[in-house]
PDB file of C-alpha atoms in Angstrom:
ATOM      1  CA  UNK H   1      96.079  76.133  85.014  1.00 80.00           C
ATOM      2  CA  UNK H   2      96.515  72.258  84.704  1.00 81.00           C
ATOM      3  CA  UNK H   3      95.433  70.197  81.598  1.00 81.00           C
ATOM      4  CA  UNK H   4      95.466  65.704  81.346  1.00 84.00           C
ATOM      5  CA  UNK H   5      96.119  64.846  78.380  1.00 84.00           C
ATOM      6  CA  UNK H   6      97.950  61.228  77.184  1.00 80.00           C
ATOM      7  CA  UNK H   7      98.614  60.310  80.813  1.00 84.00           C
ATOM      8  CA  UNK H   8     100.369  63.294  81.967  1.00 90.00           C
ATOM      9  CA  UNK H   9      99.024  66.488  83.377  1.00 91.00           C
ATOM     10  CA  UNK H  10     100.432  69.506  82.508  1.00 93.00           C
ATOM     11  CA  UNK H  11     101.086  72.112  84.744  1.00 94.00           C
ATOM     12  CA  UNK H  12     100.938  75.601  84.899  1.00 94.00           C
ATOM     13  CA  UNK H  13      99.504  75.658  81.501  1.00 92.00           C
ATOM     14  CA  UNK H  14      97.412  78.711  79.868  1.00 93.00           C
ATOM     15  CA  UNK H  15      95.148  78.746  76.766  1.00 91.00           C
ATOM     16  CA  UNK H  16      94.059  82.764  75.834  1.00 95.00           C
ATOM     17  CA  UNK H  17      92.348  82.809  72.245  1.00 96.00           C
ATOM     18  CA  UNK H  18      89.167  83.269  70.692  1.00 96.00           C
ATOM     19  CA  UNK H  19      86.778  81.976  68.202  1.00 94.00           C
ATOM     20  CA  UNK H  20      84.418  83.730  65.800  1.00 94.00           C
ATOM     21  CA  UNK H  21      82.859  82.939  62.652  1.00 92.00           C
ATOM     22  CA  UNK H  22      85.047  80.415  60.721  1.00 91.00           C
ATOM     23  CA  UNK H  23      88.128  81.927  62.847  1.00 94.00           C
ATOM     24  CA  UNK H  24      90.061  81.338  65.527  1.00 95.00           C
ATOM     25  CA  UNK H  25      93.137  82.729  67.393  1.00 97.00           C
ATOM     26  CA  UNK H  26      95.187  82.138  70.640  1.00 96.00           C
ATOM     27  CA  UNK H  27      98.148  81.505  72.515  1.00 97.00           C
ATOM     28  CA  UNK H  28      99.350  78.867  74.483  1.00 94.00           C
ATOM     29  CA  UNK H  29     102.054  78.682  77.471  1.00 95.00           C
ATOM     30  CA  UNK H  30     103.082  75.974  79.431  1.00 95.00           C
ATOM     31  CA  UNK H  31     105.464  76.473  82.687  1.00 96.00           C
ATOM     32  CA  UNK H  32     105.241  72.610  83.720  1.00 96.00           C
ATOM     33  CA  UNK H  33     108.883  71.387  84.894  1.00 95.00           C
ATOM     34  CA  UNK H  34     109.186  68.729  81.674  1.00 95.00           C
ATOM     35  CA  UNK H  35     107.256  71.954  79.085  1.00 96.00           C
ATOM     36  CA  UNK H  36     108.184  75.184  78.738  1.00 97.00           C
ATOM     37  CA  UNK H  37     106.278  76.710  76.333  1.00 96.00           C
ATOM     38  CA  UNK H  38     107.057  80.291  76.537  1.00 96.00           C
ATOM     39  CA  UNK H  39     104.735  81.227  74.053  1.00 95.00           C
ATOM     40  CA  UNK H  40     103.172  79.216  71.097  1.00 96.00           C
ATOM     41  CA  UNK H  41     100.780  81.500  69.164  1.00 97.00           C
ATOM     42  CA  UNK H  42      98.042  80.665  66.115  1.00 97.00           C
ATOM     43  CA  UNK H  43      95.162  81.281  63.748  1.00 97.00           C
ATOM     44  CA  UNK H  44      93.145  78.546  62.048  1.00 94.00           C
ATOM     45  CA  UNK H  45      90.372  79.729  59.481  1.00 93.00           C
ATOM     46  CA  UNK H  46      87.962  77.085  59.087  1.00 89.00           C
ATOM     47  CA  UNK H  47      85.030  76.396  57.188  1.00 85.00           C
ATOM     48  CA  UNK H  48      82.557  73.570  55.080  1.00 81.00           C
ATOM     49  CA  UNK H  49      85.505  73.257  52.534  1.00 84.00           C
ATOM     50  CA  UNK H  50      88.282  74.910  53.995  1.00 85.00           C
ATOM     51  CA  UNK H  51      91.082  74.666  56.967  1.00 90.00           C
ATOM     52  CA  UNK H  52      94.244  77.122  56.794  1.00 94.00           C
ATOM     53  CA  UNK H  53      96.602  77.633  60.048  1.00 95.00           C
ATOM     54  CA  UNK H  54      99.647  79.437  61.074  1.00 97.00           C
ATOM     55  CA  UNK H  55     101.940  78.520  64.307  1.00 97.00           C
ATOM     56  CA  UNK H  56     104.758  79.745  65.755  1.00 97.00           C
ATOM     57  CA  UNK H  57     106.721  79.661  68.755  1.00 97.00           C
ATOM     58  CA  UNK H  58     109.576  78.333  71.182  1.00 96.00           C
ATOM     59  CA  UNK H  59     109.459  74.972  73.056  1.00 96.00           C
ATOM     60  CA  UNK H  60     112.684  76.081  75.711  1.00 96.00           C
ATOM     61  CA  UNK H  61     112.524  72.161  77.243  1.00 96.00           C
ATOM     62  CA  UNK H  62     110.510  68.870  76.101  1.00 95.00           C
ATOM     63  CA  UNK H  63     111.005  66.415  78.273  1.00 94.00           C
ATOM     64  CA  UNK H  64     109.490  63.306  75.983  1.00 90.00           C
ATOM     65  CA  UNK H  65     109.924  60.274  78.582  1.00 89.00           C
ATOM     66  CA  UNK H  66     108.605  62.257  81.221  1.00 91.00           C
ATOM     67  CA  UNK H  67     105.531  63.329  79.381  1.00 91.00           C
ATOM     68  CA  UNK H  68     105.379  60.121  78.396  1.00 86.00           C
ATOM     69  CA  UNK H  69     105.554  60.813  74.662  1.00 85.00           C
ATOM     70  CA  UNK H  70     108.830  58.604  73.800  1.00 77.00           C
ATOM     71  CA  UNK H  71     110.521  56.522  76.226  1.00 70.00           C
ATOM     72  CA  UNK H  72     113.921  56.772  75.562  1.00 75.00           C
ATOM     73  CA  UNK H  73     115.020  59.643  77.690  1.00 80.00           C
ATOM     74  CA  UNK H  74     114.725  62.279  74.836  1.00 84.00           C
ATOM     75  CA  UNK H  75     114.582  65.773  75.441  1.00 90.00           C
ATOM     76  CA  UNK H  76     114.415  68.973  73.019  1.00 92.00           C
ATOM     77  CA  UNK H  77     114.326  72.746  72.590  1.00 95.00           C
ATOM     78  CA  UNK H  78     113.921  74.920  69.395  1.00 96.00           C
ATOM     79  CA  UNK H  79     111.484  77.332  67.641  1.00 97.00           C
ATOM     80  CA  UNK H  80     108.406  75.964  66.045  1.00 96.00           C
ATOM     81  CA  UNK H  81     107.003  77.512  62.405  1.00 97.00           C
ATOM     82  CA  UNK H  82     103.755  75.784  60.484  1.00 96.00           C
ATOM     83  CA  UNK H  83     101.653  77.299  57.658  1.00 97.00           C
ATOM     84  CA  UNK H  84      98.932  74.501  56.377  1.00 95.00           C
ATOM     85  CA  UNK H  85      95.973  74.171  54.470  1.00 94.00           C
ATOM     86  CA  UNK H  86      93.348  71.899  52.539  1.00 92.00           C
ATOM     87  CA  UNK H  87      90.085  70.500  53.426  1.00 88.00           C
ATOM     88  CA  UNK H  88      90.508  67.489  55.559  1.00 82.00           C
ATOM     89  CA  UNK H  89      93.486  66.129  57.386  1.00 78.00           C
ATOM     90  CA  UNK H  90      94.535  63.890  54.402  1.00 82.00           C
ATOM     91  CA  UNK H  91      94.763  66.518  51.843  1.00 87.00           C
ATOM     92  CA  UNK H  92      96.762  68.993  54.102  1.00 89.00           C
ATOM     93  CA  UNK H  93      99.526  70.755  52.393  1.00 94.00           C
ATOM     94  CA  UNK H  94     102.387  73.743  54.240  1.00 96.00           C
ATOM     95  CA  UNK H  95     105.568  73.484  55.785  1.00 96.00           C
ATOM     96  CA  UNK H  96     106.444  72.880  58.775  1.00 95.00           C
ATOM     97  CA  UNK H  97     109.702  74.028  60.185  1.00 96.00           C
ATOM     98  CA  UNK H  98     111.558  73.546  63.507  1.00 93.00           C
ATOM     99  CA  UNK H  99     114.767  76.015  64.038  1.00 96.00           C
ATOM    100  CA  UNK H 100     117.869  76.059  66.200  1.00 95.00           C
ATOM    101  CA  UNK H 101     116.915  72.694  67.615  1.00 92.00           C
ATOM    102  CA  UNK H 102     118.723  71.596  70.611  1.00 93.00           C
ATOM    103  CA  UNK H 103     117.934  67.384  70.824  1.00 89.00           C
ATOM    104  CA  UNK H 104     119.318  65.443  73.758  1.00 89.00           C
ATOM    105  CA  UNK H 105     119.527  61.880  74.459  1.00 85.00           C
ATOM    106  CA  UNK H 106     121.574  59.846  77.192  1.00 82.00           C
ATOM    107  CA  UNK H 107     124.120  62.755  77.105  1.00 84.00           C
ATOM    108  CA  UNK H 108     124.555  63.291  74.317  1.00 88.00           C
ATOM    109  CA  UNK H 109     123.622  66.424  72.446  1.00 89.00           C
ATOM    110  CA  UNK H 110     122.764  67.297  68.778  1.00 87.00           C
ATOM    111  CA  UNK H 111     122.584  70.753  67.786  1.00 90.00           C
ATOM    112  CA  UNK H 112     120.713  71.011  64.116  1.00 89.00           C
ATOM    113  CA  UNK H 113     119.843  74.642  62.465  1.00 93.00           C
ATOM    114  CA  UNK H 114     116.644  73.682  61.091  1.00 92.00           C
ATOM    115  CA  UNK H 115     114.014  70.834  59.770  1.00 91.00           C
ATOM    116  CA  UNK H 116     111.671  71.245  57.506  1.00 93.00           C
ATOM    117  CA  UNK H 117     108.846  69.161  56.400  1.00 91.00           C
ATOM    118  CA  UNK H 118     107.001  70.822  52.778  1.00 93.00           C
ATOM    119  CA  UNK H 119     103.660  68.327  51.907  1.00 92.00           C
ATOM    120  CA  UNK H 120     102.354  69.175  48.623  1.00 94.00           C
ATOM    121  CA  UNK H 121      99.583  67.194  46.238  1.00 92.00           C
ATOM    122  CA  UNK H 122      99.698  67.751  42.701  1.00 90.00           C
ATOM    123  CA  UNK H 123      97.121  65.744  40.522  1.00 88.00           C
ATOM    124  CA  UNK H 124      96.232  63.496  43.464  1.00 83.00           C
ATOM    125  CA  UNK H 125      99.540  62.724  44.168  1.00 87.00           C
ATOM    126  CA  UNK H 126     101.271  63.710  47.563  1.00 88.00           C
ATOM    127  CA  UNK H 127     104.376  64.540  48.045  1.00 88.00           C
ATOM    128  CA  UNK H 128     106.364  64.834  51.241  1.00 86.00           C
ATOM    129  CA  UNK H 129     109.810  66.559  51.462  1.00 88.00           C
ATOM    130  CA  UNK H 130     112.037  66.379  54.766  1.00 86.00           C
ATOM    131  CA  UNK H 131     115.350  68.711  55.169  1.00 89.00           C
ATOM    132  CA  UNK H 132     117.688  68.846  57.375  1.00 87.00           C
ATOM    133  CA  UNK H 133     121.309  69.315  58.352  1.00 85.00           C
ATOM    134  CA  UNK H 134     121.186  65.320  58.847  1.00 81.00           C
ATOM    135  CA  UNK H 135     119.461  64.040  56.407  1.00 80.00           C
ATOM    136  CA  UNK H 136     117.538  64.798  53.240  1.00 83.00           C
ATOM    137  CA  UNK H 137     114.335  62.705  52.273  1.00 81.00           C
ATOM    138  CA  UNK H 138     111.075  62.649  50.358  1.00 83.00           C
ATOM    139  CA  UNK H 139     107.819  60.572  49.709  1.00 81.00           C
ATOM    140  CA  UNK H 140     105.865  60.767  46.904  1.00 83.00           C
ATOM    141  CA  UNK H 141     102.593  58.432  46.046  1.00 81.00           C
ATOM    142  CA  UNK H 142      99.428  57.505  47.398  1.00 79.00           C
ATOM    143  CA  UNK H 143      98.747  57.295  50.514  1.00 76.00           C
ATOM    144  CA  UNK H 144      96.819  58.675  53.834  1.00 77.00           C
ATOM    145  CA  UNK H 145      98.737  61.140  55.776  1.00 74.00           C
ATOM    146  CA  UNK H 146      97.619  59.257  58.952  1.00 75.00           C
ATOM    147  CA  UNK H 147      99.354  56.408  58.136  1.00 74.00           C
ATOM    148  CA  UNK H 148     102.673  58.049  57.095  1.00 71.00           C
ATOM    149  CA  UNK H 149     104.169  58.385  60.906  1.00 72.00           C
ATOM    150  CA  UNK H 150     104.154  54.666  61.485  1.00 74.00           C
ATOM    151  CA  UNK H 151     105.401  54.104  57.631  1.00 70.00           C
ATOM    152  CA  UNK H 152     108.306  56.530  58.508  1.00 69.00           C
ATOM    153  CA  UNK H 153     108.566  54.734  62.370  1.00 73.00           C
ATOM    154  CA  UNK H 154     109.456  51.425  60.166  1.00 71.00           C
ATOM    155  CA  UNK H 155     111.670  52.968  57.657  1.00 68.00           C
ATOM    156  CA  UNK H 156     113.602  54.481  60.681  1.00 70.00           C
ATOM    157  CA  UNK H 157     113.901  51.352  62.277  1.00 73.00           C
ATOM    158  CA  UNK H 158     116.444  50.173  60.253  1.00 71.00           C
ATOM    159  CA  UNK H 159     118.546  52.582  60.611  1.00 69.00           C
ATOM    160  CA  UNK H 160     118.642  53.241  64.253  1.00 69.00           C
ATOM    161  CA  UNK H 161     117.030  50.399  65.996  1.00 74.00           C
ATOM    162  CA  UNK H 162     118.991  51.297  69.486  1.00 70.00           C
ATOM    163  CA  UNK H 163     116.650  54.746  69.031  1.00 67.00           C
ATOM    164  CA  UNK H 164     113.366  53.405  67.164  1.00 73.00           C
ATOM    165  CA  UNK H 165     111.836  50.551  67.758  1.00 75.00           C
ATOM    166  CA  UNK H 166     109.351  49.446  64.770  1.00 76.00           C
ATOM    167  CA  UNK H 167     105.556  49.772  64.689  1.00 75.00           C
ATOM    168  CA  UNK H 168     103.614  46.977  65.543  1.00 72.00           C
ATOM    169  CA  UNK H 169     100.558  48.156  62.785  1.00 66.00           C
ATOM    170  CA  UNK H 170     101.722  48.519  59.284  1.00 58.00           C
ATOM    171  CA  UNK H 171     100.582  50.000  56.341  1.00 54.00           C
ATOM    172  CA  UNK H 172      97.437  48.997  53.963  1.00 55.00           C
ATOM    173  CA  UNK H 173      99.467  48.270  51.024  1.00 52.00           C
ATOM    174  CA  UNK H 174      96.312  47.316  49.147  1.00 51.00           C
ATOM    175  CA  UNK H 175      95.518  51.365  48.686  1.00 52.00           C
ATOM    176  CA  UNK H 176      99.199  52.536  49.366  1.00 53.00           C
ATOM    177  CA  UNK H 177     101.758  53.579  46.618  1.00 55.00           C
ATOM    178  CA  UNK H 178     104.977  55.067  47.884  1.00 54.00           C
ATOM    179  CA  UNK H 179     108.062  55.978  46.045  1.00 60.00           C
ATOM    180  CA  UNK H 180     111.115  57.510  48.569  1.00 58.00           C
ATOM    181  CA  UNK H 181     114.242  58.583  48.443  1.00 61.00           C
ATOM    182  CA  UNK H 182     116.760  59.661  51.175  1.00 60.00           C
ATOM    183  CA  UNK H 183     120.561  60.216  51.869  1.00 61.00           C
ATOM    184  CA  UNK H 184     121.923  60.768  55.625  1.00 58.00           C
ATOM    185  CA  UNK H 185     124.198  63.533  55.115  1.00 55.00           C
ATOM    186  CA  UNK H 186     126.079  62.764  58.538  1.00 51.00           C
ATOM    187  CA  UNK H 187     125.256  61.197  62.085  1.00 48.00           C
ATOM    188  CA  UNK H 188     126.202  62.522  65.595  1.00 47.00           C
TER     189      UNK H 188
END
């Protein structure tokens, strides 16, 4: 019923699934007053050379400063929809795609139909393509995935430095090769 995880411990929370030969499927809901997870459902098939998963779900409230995830007094809603596969973590390809989003910050509200984040790798080469109502955006090089949050944390920084503040670790740029492109179709 309650879960710690990152310094915050969830409430009211329930895991239901199963696991079974290379397979697993649940559902997860979370009643805690800053997550409500209605329901978030899944299935990952996994194996020596293989990892493929499907989510989807609502998140009804996200209360990110209070879970302590961001510390800006963000909060969000929406519906949550991921299909991924590959063999390790850096060689994951899907979508990812977050509808009717509802984002909040100091009162003021930003309503956005959907984002969606496609990560494809064609002769070694990854690409990473972001669309929204906002903004448009892609990545395409060499690189590790893990890296690619704090690369994007940077980039952001720039542009809205009263909302992101930039990371303190950088990228290797020895083994990193990045091309991107982006345009900011409008700002609320």
């Amino acid at each position: 019923d309650q879960a710690e995880i990152g310094n915050y411990n969830y409430k009211n929370a329930n895991l239901k699934g199963h696991i079974e030969n290379g397979f697993a499927d649940g559902a997860l809901k979370i009643n805690d007053p800053n997550l409500d997870i209605p329901e978030l459902s899944g299935k990952i098939i996994f194996g020596e050379n293989k990892l493929e998963g499907t989510f989807h779900g609502g998140i009804a409230h996200a209360d990110f400063d209070k879970l302590h995830l961001i510390n800006k007094g963000f909060t969000a809603a929406g519906q949550i929809d991921i299909h991924f596969y590959g063999t390790n973590p850096e060689d994951i390809e899907g979508t990812a795609r977050l509808k009717s989003l509802r984002l909040e910050r100091e009162g003021k509200t930003v309503l956005l139909d959907s984002i969606t984040l496609d990560a494809d790798i064609e002769d070694g080469e990854k690409t990473l393509t972001l669309q929204s109502d906002l903004a448009r955006a892609k990545v395409k090089g060499h690189f590790k995935s893990s890296e690619l949050p704090a690369a994007f944390k940077y980039i952001l920084s720039h542009y809205y430095p009263s909302y992101i503040q930039a990371p303190e670790e950088i990228l290797d740029r020895k083994s990193t090769r990045l091309n991107s492109s982006h345009t900011v179709i409008s700002y609320a």
